[in-house]
mmCIF file of C-alpha atoms in Angstrom:
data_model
loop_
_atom_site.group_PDB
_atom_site.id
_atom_site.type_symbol
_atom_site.label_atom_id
_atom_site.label_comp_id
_atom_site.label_asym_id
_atom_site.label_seq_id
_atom_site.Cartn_x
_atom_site.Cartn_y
_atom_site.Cartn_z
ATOM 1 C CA UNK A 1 0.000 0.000 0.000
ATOM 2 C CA UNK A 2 1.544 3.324 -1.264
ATOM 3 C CA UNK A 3 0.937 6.146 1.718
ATOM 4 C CA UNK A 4 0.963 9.721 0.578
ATOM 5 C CA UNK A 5 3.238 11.544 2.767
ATOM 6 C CA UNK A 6 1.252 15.229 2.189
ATOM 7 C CA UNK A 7 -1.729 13.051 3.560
ATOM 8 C CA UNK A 8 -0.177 11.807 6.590
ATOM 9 C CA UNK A 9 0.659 15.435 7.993
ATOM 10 C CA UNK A 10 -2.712 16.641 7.249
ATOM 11 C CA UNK A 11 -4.269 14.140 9.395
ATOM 12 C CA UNK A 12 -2.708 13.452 12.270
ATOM 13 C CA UNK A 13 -5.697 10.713 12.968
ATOM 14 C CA UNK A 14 -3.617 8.504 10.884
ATOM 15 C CA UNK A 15 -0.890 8.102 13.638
ATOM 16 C CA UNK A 16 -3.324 8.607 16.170
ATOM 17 C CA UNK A 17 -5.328 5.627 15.360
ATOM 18 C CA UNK A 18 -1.477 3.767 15.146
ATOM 19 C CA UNK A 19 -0.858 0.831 17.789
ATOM 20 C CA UNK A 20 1.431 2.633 19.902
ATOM 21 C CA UNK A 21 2.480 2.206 23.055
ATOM 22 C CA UNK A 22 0.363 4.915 25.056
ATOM 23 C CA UNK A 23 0.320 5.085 29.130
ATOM 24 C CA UNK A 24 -1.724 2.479 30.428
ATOM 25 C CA UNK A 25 -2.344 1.198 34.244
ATOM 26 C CA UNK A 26 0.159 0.823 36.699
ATOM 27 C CA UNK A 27 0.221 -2.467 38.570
ATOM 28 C CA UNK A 28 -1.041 -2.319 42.280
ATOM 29 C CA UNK A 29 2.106 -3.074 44.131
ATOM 30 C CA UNK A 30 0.746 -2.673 47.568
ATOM 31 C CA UNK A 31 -2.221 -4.539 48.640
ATOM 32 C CA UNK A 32 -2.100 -2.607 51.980
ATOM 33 C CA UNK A 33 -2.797 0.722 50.232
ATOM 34 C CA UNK A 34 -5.980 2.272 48.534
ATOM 35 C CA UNK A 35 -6.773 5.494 47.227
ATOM 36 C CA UNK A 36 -10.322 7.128 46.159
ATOM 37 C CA UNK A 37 -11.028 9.920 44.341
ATOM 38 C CA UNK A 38 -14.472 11.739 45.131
ATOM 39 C CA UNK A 39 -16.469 13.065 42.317
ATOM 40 C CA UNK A 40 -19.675 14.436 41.305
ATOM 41 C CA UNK A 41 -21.724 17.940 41.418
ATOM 42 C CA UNK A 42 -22.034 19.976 44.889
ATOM 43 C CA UNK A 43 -24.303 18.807 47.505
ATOM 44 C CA UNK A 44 -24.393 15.470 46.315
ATOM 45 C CA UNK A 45 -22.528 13.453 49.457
ATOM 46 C CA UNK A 46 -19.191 13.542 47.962
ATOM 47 C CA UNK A 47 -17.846 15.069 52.048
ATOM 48 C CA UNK A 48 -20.482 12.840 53.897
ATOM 49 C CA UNK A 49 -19.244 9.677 51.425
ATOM 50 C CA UNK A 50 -15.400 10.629 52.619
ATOM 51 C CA UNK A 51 -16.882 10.649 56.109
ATOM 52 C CA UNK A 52 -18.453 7.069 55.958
ATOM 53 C CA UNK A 53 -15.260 6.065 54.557
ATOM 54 C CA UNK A 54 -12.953 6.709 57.266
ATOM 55 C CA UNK A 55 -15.365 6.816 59.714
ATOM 56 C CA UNK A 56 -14.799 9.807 60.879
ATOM 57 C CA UNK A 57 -15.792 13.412 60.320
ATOM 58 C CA UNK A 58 -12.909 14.710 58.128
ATOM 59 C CA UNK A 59 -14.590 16.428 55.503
ATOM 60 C CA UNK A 60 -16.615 19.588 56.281
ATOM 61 C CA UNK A 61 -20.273 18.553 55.076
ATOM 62 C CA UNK A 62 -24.237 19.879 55.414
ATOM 63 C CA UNK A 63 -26.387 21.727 53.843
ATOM 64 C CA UNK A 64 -25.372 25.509 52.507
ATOM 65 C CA UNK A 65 -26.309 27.848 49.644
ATOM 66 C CA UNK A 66 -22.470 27.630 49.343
ATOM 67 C CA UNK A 67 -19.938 24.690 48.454
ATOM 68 C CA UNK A 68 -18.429 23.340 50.970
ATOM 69 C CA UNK A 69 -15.179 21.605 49.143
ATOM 70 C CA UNK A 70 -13.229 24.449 46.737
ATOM 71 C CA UNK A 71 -10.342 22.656 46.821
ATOM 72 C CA UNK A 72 -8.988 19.337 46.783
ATOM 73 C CA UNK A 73 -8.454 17.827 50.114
ATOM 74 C CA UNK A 74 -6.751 13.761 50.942
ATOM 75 C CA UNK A 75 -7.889 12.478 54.572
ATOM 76 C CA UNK A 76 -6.277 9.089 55.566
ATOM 77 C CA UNK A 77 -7.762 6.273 58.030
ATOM 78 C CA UNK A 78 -6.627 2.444 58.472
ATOM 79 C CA UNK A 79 -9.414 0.610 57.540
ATOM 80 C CA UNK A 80 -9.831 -3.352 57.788
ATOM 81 C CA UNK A 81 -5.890 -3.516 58.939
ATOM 82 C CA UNK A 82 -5.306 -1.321 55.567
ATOM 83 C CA UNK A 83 -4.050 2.584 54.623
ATOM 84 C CA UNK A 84 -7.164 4.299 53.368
ATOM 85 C CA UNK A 85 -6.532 7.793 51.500
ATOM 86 C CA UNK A 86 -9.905 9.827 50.446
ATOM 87 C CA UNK A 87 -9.783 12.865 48.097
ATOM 88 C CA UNK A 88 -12.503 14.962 47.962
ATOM 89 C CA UNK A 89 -12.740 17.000 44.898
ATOM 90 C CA UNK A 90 -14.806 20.376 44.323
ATOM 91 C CA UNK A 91 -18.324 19.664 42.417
ATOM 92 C CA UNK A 92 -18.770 20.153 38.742
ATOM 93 C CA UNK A 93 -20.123 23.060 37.902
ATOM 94 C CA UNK A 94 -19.071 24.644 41.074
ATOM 95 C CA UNK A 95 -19.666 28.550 40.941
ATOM 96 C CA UNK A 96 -17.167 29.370 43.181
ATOM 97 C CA UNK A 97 -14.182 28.060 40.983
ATOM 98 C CA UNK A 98 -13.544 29.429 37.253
ATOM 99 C CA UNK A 99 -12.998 26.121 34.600
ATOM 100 C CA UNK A 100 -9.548 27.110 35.399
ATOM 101 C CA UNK A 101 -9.609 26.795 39.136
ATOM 102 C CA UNK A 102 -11.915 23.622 38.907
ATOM 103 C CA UNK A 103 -9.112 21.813 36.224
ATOM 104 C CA UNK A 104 -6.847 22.641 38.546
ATOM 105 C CA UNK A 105 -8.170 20.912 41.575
ATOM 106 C CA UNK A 106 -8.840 17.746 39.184
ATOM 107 C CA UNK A 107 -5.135 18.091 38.751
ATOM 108 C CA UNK A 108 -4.250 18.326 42.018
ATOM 109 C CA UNK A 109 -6.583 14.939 42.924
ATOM 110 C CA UNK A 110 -4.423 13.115 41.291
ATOM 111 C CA UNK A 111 -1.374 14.236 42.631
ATOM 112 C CA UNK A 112 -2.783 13.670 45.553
ATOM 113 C CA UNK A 113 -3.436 9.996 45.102
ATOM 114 C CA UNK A 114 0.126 9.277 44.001
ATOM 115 C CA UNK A 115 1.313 7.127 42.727
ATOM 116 C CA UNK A 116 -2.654 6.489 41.774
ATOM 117 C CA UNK A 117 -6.042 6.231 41.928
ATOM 118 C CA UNK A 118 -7.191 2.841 42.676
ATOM 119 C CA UNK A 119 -10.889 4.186 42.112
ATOM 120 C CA UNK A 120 -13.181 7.147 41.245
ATOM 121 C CA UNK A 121 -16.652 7.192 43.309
ATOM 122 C CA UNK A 122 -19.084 8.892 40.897
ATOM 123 C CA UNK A 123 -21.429 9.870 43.604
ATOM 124 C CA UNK A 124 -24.968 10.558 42.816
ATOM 125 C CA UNK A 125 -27.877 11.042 45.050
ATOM 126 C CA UNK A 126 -30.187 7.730 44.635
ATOM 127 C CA UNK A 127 -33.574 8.874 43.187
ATOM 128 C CA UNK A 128 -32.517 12.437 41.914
ATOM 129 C CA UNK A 129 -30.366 10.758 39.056
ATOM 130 C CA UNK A 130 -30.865 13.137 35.917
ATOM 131 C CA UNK A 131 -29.601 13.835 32.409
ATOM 132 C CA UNK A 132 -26.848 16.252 34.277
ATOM 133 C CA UNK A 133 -25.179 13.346 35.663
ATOM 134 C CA UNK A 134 -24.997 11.516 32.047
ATOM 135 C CA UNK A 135 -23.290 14.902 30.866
ATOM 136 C CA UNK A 136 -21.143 15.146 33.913
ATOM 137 C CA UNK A 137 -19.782 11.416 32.895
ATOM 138 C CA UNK A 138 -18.646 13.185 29.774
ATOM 139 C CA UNK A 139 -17.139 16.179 31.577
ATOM 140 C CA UNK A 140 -15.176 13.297 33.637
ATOM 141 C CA UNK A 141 -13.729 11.822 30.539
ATOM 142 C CA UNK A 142 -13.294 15.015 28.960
ATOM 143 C CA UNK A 143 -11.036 15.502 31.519
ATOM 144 C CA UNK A 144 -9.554 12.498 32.864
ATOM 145 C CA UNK A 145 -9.185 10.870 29.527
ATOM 146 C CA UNK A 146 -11.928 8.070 28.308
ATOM 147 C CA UNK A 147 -9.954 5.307 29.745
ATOM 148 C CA UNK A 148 -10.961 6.695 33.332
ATOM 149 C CA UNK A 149 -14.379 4.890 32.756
ATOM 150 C CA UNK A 150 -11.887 1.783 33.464
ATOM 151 C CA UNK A 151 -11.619 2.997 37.157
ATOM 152 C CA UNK A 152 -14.948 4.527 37.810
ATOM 153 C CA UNK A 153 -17.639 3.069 39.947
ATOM 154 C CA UNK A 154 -21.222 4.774 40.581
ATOM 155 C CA UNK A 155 -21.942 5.655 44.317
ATOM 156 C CA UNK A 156 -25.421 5.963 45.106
ATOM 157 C CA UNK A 157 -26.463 8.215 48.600
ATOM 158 C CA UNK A 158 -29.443 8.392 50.615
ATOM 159 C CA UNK A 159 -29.327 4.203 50.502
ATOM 160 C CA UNK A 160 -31.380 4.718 53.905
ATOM 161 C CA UNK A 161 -34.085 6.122 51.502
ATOM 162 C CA UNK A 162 -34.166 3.484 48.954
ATOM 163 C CA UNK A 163 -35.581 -0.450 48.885
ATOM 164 C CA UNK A 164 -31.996 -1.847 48.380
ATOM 165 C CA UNK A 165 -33.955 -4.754 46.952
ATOM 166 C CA UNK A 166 -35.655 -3.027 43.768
ATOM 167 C CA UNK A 167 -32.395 -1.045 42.956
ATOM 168 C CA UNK A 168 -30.979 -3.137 40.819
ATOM 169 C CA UNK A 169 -34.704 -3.312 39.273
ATOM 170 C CA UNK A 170 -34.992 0.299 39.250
ATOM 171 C CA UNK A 171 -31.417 0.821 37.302
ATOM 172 C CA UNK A 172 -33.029 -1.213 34.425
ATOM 173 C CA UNK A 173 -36.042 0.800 33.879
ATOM 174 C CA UNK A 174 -34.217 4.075 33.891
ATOM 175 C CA UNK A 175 -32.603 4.114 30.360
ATOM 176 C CA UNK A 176 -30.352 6.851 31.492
ATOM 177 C CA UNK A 177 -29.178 5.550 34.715
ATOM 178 C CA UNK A 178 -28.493 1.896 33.545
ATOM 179 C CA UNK A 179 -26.748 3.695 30.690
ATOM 180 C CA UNK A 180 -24.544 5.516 32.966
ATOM 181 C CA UNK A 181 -24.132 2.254 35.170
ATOM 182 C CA UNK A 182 -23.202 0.462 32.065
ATOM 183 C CA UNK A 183 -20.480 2.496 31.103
ATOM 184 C CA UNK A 184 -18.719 2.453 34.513
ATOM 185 C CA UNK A 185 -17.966 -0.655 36.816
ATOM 186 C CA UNK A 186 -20.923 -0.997 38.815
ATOM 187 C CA UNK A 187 -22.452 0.499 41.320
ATOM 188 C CA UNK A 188 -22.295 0.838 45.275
ATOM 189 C CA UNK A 189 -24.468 2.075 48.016
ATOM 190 C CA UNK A 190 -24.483 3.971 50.820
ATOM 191 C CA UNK A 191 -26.016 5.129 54.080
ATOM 192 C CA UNK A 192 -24.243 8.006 54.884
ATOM 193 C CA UNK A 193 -26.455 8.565 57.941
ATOM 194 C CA UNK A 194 -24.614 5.235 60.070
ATOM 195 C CA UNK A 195 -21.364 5.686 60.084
ATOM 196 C CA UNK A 196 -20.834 2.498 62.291
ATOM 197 C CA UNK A 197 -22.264 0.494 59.531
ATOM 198 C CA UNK A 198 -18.820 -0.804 58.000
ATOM 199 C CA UNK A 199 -20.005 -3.433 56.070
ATOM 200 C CA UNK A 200 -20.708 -1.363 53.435
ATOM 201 C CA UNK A 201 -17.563 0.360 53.776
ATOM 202 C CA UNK A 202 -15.996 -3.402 53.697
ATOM 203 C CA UNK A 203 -18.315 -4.353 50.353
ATOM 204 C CA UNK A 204 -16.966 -1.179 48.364
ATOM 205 C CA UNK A 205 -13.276 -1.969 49.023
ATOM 206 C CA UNK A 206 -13.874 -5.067 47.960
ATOM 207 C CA UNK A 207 -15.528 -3.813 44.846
ATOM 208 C CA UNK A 208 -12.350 -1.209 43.816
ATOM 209 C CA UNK A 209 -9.977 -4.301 44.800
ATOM 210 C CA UNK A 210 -11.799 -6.912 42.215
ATOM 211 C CA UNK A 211 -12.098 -3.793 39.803
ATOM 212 C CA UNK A 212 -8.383 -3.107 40.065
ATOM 213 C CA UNK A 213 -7.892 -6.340 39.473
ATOM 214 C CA UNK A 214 -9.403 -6.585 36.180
ATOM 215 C CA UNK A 215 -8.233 -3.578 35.213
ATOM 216 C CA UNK A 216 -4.468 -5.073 36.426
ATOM 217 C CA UNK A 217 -3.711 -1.992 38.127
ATOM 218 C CA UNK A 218 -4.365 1.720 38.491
ATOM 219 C CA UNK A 219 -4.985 5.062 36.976
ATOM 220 C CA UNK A 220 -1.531 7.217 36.965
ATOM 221 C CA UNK A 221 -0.570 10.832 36.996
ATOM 222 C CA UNK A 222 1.060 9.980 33.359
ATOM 223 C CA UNK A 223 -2.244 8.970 32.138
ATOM 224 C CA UNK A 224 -4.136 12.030 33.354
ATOM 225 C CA UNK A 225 -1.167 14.115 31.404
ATOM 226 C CA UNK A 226 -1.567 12.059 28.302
ATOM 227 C CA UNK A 227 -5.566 12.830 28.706
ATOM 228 C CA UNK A 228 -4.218 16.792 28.540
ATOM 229 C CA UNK A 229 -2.391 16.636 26.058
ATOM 230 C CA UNK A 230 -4.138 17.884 22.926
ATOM 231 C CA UNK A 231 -5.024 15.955 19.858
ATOM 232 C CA UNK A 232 -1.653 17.527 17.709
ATOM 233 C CA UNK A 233 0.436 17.005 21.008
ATOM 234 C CA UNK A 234 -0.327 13.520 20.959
ATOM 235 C CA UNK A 235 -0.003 13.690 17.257
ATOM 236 C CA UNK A 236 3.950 14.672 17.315
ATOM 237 C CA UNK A 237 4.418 12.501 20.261
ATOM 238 C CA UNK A 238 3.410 9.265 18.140
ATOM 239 C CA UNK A 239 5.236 10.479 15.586
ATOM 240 C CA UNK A 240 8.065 10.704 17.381
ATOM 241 C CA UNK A 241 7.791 7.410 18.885
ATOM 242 C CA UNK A 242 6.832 6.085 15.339
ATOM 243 C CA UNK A 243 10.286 7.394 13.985
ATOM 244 C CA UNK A 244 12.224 6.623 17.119
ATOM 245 C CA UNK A 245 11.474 2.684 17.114
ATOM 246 C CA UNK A 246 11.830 3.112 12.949
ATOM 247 C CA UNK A 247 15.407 3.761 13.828
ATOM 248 C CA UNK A 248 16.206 1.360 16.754
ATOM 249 C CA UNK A 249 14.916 -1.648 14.075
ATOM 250 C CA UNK A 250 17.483 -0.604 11.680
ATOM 251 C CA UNK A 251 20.423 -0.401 14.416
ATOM 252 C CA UNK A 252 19.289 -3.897 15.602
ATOM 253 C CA UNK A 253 19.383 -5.090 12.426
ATOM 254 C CA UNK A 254 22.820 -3.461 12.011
ATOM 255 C CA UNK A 255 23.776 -4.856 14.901
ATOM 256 C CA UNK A 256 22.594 -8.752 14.073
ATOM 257 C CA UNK A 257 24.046 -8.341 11.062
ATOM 258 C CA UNK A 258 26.891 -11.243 10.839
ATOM 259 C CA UNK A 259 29.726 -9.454 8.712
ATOM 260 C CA UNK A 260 32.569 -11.923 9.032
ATOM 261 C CA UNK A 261 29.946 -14.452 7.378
ATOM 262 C CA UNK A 262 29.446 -12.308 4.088
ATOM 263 C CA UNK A 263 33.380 -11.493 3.998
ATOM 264 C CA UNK A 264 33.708 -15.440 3.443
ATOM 265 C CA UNK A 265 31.780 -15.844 1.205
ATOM 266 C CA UNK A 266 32.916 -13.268 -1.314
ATOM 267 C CA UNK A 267 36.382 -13.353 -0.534
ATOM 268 C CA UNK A 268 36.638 -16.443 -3.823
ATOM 269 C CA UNK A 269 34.929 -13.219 -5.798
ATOM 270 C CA UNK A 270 37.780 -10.344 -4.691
ATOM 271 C CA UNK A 271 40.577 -12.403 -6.418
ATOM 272 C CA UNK A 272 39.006 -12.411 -9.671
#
């Protein structure tokens, strides 16, 4: 197949769509650690979730005209004999931050989490799930990158306020919600109101620990930069890459190349 070169450098989706070697999940290392990543609009639960987590009240939560969480705040606990770290992140659409300000506190979640996020709670109130928190999934892959959907698991509040019986009944006659539910890894529920209640903090570790499994390891602060990265960026880095293993296939053929063998065999030819 003959490629144009003209073509190639006016579209880049031709390397783009190349199988190259782009960052993918780190493997978990350390069993005994966890890290969680909060997300989802203000007012939701995200603080209250962080709470039930650890147990303890860490995160400033309750009801205000006013967000709570501006910035991006890490809380550790041991839990079940393990290092627990929470991150709770500022809500989308927050009107106290400028896009700006809010990108940078996604930014800083991560960095917080290091060396990564095991799992990102998606919390939504149970009940008041709406076609904002379908768009808000996009907003969290148009930041984190579309792989993030990997590592992203759908936390329901208000489970005291909910049949936990007909939810998974419920979730299939909602289009939108089991859509939403679909593209993540499941779902978990919470009370947020018993905070001594720790199976449910038990169940959900268990959840991110069979989901990091599958996904054989975690999301990493070099995926969230690759996410970043816009579409010519990632472009001239392929490229790059493209050229760079072009080249070290020629020196390793170089190298393999068996000189003294050839030299043998024409030496009968020099005389002539």
């Amino acid at each position: 197949m003959r490629i144009d070169v003209l073509n190639i450098f006016s579209l880049p989706e031709f390397f783009l769509s190349l199988p190259v070697q782009t960052p993918v999940a780190a493997p978990q290392q350390n069993n005994d650690n966890i890290n969680i990543v909060l997300l989802g609009k203000t007012g939701v639960g995200k603080s209250s979730s962080g709470n039930t987590i650890l147990r303890e009240n860490r995160f400033t939560c309750g009801r205000s005209l006013s967000a709570f969480t501006s910035i991006s705040s890490v809380e550790r606990s041991l839990i079940d004999r393990r290092s627990v770290s929470v991150i709770d992140t500022p809500g989308f659409f927050c009107t106290n931050l400028s896009h700006e300000e809010l990108s940078r506190e996604f930014a800083r979640s991560v960095f917080l989490s290091a060396p990564g996020v095991h799992a990102f709670l998606f919390v939504v109130p149970f009940g008041r799930f709406t076609k904002q928190e379908e768009d808000i999934l996009k907003k969290v892959k148009g930041v984190f990158g579309k792989d993030v959907l990997k590592h992203v698991i759908i936390l329901f509040t208000y489970g005291d306020e909910c049949i936990r019986e007909r939810i998974q009944t419920e979730i299939d006659g909602n289009e939108v919600v089991r859509k939403v539910v679909q593209s993540c890894q499941g779902y978990h529920v919470f009370n947020n109101k018993d905070l001594n209640d720790r199976q449910q903090v038990t169940d959900l570790l268990q959840t991110i620990d069979r989901m990091t499994e599958r996904n054989q390891g975690y999301y990493t602060n070099e995926m969230y930069e690759w996410a970043q990265k816009t579409t010519w960026e990632k472009f001239w880095k392929i490229l790059k890459d493209f050229f760079y293993a072009v080249i070290d296939f020629f020196q390793n053929l170089a190298n393999s190349f068996d000189n003294s063998h050839w030299r043998q065999r024409m030496t009968p030819y020099m005389r002539l």
